[in-house]
Coordinates of C-alpha atoms and ligand atoms in Angstrom, one line a residue:
M136 CA 67.1 200.6 19.5
S137 CA 65.0 197.5 19.4
D138 CA 61.9 198.9 17.9
S139 CA 61.8 198.0 14.2
E140 CA 58.9 200.4 13.6
A141 CA 61.2 203.4 14.4
A142 CA 64.0 202.4 12.0
P143 CA 64.1 204.5 8.9
V144 CA 63.8 202.4 5.7
D145 CA 65.9 203.5 2.6
V146 CA 64.2 202.8 -0.7
L147 CA 66.5 201.6 -3.3
T148 CA 65.0 201.9 -6.8
P149 CA 66.1 199.6 -9.6
R150 CA 67.8 200.5 -12.9
D151 CA 67.2 198.5 -16.0
V152 CA 70.2 196.6 -17.3
P153 CA 70.4 194.5 -20.5
L154 CA 71.8 191.0 -19.6
G155 CA 73.8 190.9 -22.9
G156 CA 73.6 188.8 -26.0
P157 CA 71.9 189.4 -29.3
R158 CA 68.3 189.0 -28.0
S159 CA 69.0 190.1 -24.5
M160 CA 66.5 190.2 -21.7
T161 CA 66.5 193.2 -19.3
V162 CA 66.8 192.9 -15.5
R163 CA 66.1 195.3 -12.7
R164 CA 69.2 195.9 -10.6
T165 CA 68.8 197.2 -7.1
L166 CA 72.3 196.2 -5.8
P167 CA 74.9 197.5 -6.0
Q168 CA 74.2 201.2 -6.3
R169 CA 76.0 204.4 -5.5
T170 CA 74.4 204.9 -2.1
R171 CA 74.6 201.2 -1.0
S172 CA 76.8 198.4 -2.1
L173 CA 75.9 195.6 0.3
I174 CA 73.2 194.3 2.6
G175 CA 75.0 191.9 4.8
A176 CA 77.2 190.1 2.3
W177 CA 74.5 190.4 -0.4
C178 CA 76.3 192.5 -3.0
F179 CA 74.2 192.1 -6.2
A180 CA 70.5 191.8 -6.8
D181 CA 68.9 191.4 -10.2
H182 CA 65.2 190.9 -10.5
Y183 CA 63.5 190.0 -13.8
G184 CA 60.1 189.2 -15.3
P185 CA 57.5 188.0 -15.5
D186 CA 58.8 187.9 -19.1
D187 CA 57.1 186.1 -22.0
V188 CA 60.2 184.4 -23.3
A189 CA 58.7 184.3 -26.8
R190 CA 59.2 188.0 -26.8
S191 CA 62.2 188.6 -24.4
G192 CA 64.3 185.8 -25.8
G193 CA 64.6 184.3 -22.4
M194 CA 68.0 183.8 -20.7
E195 CA 71.0 182.7 -22.7
V196 CA 74.2 183.4 -20.8
P197 CA 77.2 181.5 -22.3
P198 CA 80.0 180.3 -20.0
H199 CA 81.5 183.1 -18.0
P200 CA 83.8 183.2 -14.9
H201 CA 83.3 184.2 -11.3
T202 CA 85.7 184.9 -8.4
G203 CA 85.2 185.8 -4.7
L204 CA 81.4 185.3 -4.6
Q205 CA 78.5 182.9 -4.5
T206 CA 75.6 183.1 -6.9
V207 CA 72.0 182.4 -5.8
S208 CA 69.4 181.6 -8.5
W209 CA 65.8 181.7 -7.3
L210 CA 62.8 181.5 -9.6
F211 CA 59.1 182.3 -9.3
S212 CA 58.3 180.9 -12.7
G213 CA 60.2 179.1 -15.5
E214 CA 63.2 176.9 -15.6
I215 CA 66.9 177.6 -16.1
E216 CA 69.5 175.0 -17.1
H217 CA 72.7 175.4 -15.2
R218 CA 76.1 174.0 -16.1
D219 CA 79.4 174.7 -14.4
S220 CA 83.0 173.8 -14.5
L221 CA 82.6 171.6 -11.4
G222 CA 80.6 169.4 -13.7
S223 CA 77.3 170.3 -12.2
H224 CA 74.3 170.1 -14.5
A225 CA 71.1 171.2 -12.7
Y226 CA 67.7 172.6 -13.5
V227 CA 66.8 175.7 -11.5
R228 CA 63.1 175.6 -10.7
P229 CA 60.7 177.8 -8.7
G230 CA 61.1 177.4 -4.9
E231 CA 64.5 175.7 -5.2
L232 CA 67.8 177.2 -4.1
N233 CA 70.8 176.8 -6.3
L234 CA 73.9 178.2 -4.7
M235 CA 77.2 178.2 -6.6
T236 CA 80.5 179.1 -5.0
G237 CA 83.2 180.7 -7.1
G238 CA 86.0 181.6 -4.8
H239 CA 89.3 181.1 -6.6
G240 CA 87.5 180.6 -9.9
I241 CA 84.5 178.8 -11.5
S242 CA 82.7 179.2 -14.8
H243 CA 79.0 178.5 -15.6
S244 CA 76.3 178.9 -18.2
E245 CA 72.6 179.7 -17.6
V246 CA 70.0 179.1 -20.2
S247 CA 66.2 179.1 -19.9
T248 CA 64.8 175.8 -21.1
A249 CA 62.5 175.2 -24.1
R250 CA 59.8 174.3 -21.5
T251 CA 59.8 177.8 -20.2
T252 CA 57.1 180.2 -21.3
V253 CA 57.3 182.8 -18.5
L254 CA 60.6 183.6 -16.8
H255 CA 60.5 185.3 -13.5
G256 CA 62.9 185.4 -10.6
V257 CA 66.0 186.9 -9.0
Q258 CA 69.8 186.4 -9.3
L259 CA 71.7 187.3 -6.2
W260 CA 75.4 187.4 -5.3
V261 CA 77.0 186.9 -2.0
A262 CA 80.5 188.4 -1.4
L263 CA 82.9 186.0 0.2
P264 CA 84.9 187.2 3.3
G265 CA 88.7 187.6 2.8
E266 CA 89.6 184.4 4.5
H267 CA 87.4 182.5 2.0
L268 CA 88.0 184.6 -1.0
H269 CA 89.6 181.7 -2.8
A270 CA 87.2 179.0 -1.6
E271 CA 86.9 175.9 -3.7
R272 CA 84.3 175.5 -6.4
D273 CA 81.0 174.3 -5.0
F274 CA 77.4 173.9 -6.0
Q275 CA 74.5 173.2 -3.6
H276 CA 70.8 172.6 -4.2
H277 CA 68.2 172.9 -1.6
V278 CA 64.4 172.8 -1.6
P279 CA 63.1 174.5 1.5
E280 CA 59.8 173.3 3.0
P281 CA 57.4 176.3 3.1
V282 CA 56.4 177.6 6.5
R283 CA 52.7 178.7 6.5
T284 CA 51.4 181.2 9.0
D285 CA 48.2 183.1 9.1
G286 CA 48.1 184.9 5.8
S287 CA 51.7 184.2 4.7
Q288 CA 54.0 181.6 3.3
I289 CA 57.8 181.6 4.0
R290 CA 60.5 179.7 2.2
V291 CA 63.9 180.1 3.9
F292 CA 66.6 179.3 1.4
L293 CA 69.5 180.6 3.5
G294 CA 69.8 181.2 7.3
T295 CA 67.1 181.0 9.9
L296 CA 63.7 182.6 10.0
A297 CA 60.2 181.8 11.4
G298 CA 61.5 178.8 13.3
T299 CA 63.1 177.1 10.3
S300 CA 66.7 176.9 9.1
S301 CA 68.3 176.2 5.8
P302 CA 71.0 173.5 5.9
V303 CA 73.1 175.3 3.3
R304 CA 76.4 176.6 4.6
T305 CA 77.3 180.3 4.2
F306 CA 80.6 182.0 4.9
T307 CA 79.1 184.9 6.8
P308 CA 75.8 185.1 8.8
L309 CA 73.2 185.4 6.1
L310 CA 69.4 185.3 5.6
G311 CA 67.5 184.7 2.3
A312 CA 63.8 183.9 2.1
E313 CA 60.8 184.2 -0.2
I314 CA 57.7 185.5 1.6
T315 CA 54.3 185.8 0.2
L316 CA 51.5 187.6 1.9
E317 CA 47.8 187.4 1.2
P318 CA 46.0 190.6 0.4
H319 CA 46.1 193.0 3.4
A320 CA 47.9 190.5 5.5
T321 CA 50.4 191.5 8.2
L322 CA 53.4 189.5 9.2
T323 CA 55.7 190.2 12.1
L324 CA 58.9 188.2 12.2
A325 CA 61.5 187.9 14.9
V326 CA 64.9 188.8 13.3
D327 CA 68.5 189.1 14.4
A328 CA 69.1 192.7 15.6
G329 CA 72.7 192.4 14.5
F330 CA 71.5 191.9 10.9
E331 CA 70.7 194.6 8.3
H332 CA 67.8 193.6 6.0
G333 CA 66.6 194.2 2.6
V334 CA 63.0 193.7 1.4
L335 CA 62.7 193.3 -2.4
V336 CA 59.1 193.5 -3.6
D337 CA 58.3 191.4 -6.6
Q338 CA 54.5 192.0 -6.6
G339 CA 52.0 193.8 -4.5
R340 CA 52.7 196.9 -2.4
V341 CA 54.3 196.1 0.9
R342 CA 54.8 198.4 3.9
V343 CA 57.9 198.0 6.0
A344 CA 57.9 200.2 9.2
D345 CA 56.4 203.4 7.8
T346 CA 57.6 203.0 4.3
S347 CA 55.6 201.6 1.4
L348 CA 57.5 199.7 -1.2
N349 CA 56.3 199.2 -4.8
P350 CA 57.2 196.3 -7.1
A351 CA 60.9 196.1 -7.9
E352 CA 61.9 198.4 -5.0
L353 CA 64.3 197.2 -2.4
G354 CA 63.8 198.6 1.1
Y355 CA 66.9 198.7 3.3
V356 CA 66.4 198.3 7.1
P357 CA 69.5 199.0 9.2
T358 CA 70.7 196.9 12.2
G359 CA 69.1 197.3 15.6
A360 CA 65.6 195.9 14.9
D361 CA 64.6 192.6 16.5
T362 CA 61.3 192.4 14.7
L363 CA 60.4 193.1 11.1
T364 CA 56.8 193.8 10.2
L365 CA 55.6 193.4 6.6
V366 CA 52.1 194.6 5.6
N367 CA 50.6 193.8 2.2
E368 CA 48.7 197.0 1.4
S369 CA 47.4 195.7 -1.9
D370 CA 44.5 193.7 -3.1
V371 CA 46.7 191.0 -4.7
T372 CA 49.0 188.4 -3.1
A373 CA 52.3 190.1 -2.4
R374 CA 55.6 188.4 -3.0
T375 CA 58.9 189.6 -1.5
I376 CA 62.5 188.4 -1.1
L377 CA 63.9 189.1 2.3
L378 CA 67.7 189.4 2.5
G379 CA 69.7 189.9 5.6
G380 CA 73.1 189.6 7.2
T381 CA 75.7 191.1 9.5
P382 CA 77.2 194.2 8.0
F383 CA 80.1 193.3 5.7
E384 CA 83.0 195.3 6.9
E385 CA 85.6 194.5 4.2
E386 CA 86.1 196.7 1.2
I387 CA 85.5 194.9 -2.0
V388 CA 86.3 195.6 -5.6
M389 CA 83.6 194.4 -8.0
W390 CA 84.0 194.4 -11.8
W391 CA 82.1 192.4 -14.4
N392 CA 81.8 188.9 -12.8
F393 CA 84.7 189.2 -10.4
I394 CA 85.0 190.2 -6.8
G395 CA 88.4 190.9 -5.3
R396 CA 90.0 193.2 -2.8
D397 CA 92.0 195.4 -5.1
H398 CA 92.5 196.2 -8.8
E399 CA 95.2 193.6 -9.1
D400 CA 92.9 190.8 -8.0
I401 CA 90.5 191.8 -10.8
A402 CA 93.1 192.3 -13.4
R403 CA 94.7 188.9 -12.7
A404 CA 91.3 187.2 -12.8
R405 CA 90.5 188.9 -16.1
E406 CA 93.9 187.9 -17.6
D407 CA 93.5 184.3 -16.4
W408 CA 90.0 184.1 -18.0
M409 CA 91.1 185.7 -21.3
K410 CA 94.2 183.6 -21.6
E411 CA 92.4 180.4 -22.1
L412 CA 88.7 181.0 -21.8
G413 CA 88.4 177.9 -19.7
G414 CA 91.9 177.2 -18.3
P415 CA 92.7 175.6 -15.0
R416 CA 91.6 178.5 -12.8
F417 CA 88.0 178.6 -14.2
G418 CA 87.7 175.3 -15.9
E419 CA 85.5 174.3 -18.8
V420 CA 81.7 174.0 -18.8
P421 CA 80.9 170.6 -20.2
G422 CA 77.8 170.3 -22.4
Y423 CA 77.4 173.9 -23.4
D424 CA 77.1 174.3 -27.1
G425 CA 78.8 177.6 -27.9
A426 CA 81.8 179.9 -27.1
P427 CA 82.5 181.3 -23.7
L428 CA 82.0 185.0 -23.0
P429 CA 85.1 187.2 -23.4
A430 CA 85.6 189.8 -20.7
P431 CA 85.2 193.5 -21.5
E432 CA 88.2 195.7 -21.5
L433 CA 89.3 196.9 -18.1
P434 CA 88.7 200.7 -17.6
S435 CA 91.8 202.8 -18.1
V436 CA 91.8 204.0 -14.5
P437 CA 92.4 201.6 -11.5
L438 CA 89.2 200.0 -10.1
K439 CA 88.3 201.4 -6.7
P440 CA 86.6 199.6 -3.8
R441 CA 82.8 200.0 -3.5
A442 CA 81.6 202.5 -1.0
R443 CA 80.8 200.8 2.3
A444 CA 77.7 201.5 4.3
R445 CA 77.2 205.1 5.4
Ligands
MN227 MN1 77.0 184.0 -13.5

């Protein structure tokens, strides 16, 4: 099948999740969920704001660990100060990719800055394939040049789309882009038919194939389509995040901030983190004023792999 318009689109609706902390902000989580764990290697999607930080408290996430994944921070508004155990100290700003790799182990803190009045963006995770599960710590920053077409603007932060490519290396074939559409604009994109895609709507109402997506919904498009058509059905500028990748065939176990292949991987990572809260596996986060986050208790039953695609 090469006709994207015929492909059925699954609508994944978000659930509200508090990010933690005493004055915690709430995020809308569309991945993972019971019916779908991954889109390509994208395994986690949190969408938040626009939040008035004077009311929400903003983002204040103390040092915490990661394994087996990459984190992508992408903002529409506001600013986040990132520090990690690689020694990176960066400001995450709208339209700028910040990709952190935590294979074997990394820790980082994320705090919205005092300059921030409105915080609005996404936090995404990419699962690492087995052969790179223990990849070294890494942090990359990239500011994509926007591609403007008739009625749309595209910022490709990972992969290739609309004749432009991100130089940022990924461990599996992956696509990540912000696309804005003027009111009632239509955009048809050539895409890789071997990729599955997800369209996360931030604002506006966007039709993908025959399915209309409301803000905060994530539309899943299976492999087999070599074009993807987005239609802004609303009277406002629509904004979406387009995710894509080749289906991720490995089973993964995800718990708290860790990804592994089995319960033991996770239990070991948790133990290593709790032993020293900043020991050699995860490192310390220089410059953060406060204590690292302890891990929650492991459930009493063994962790099971996430369901793979149907
Ligand atoms: Mn994190």
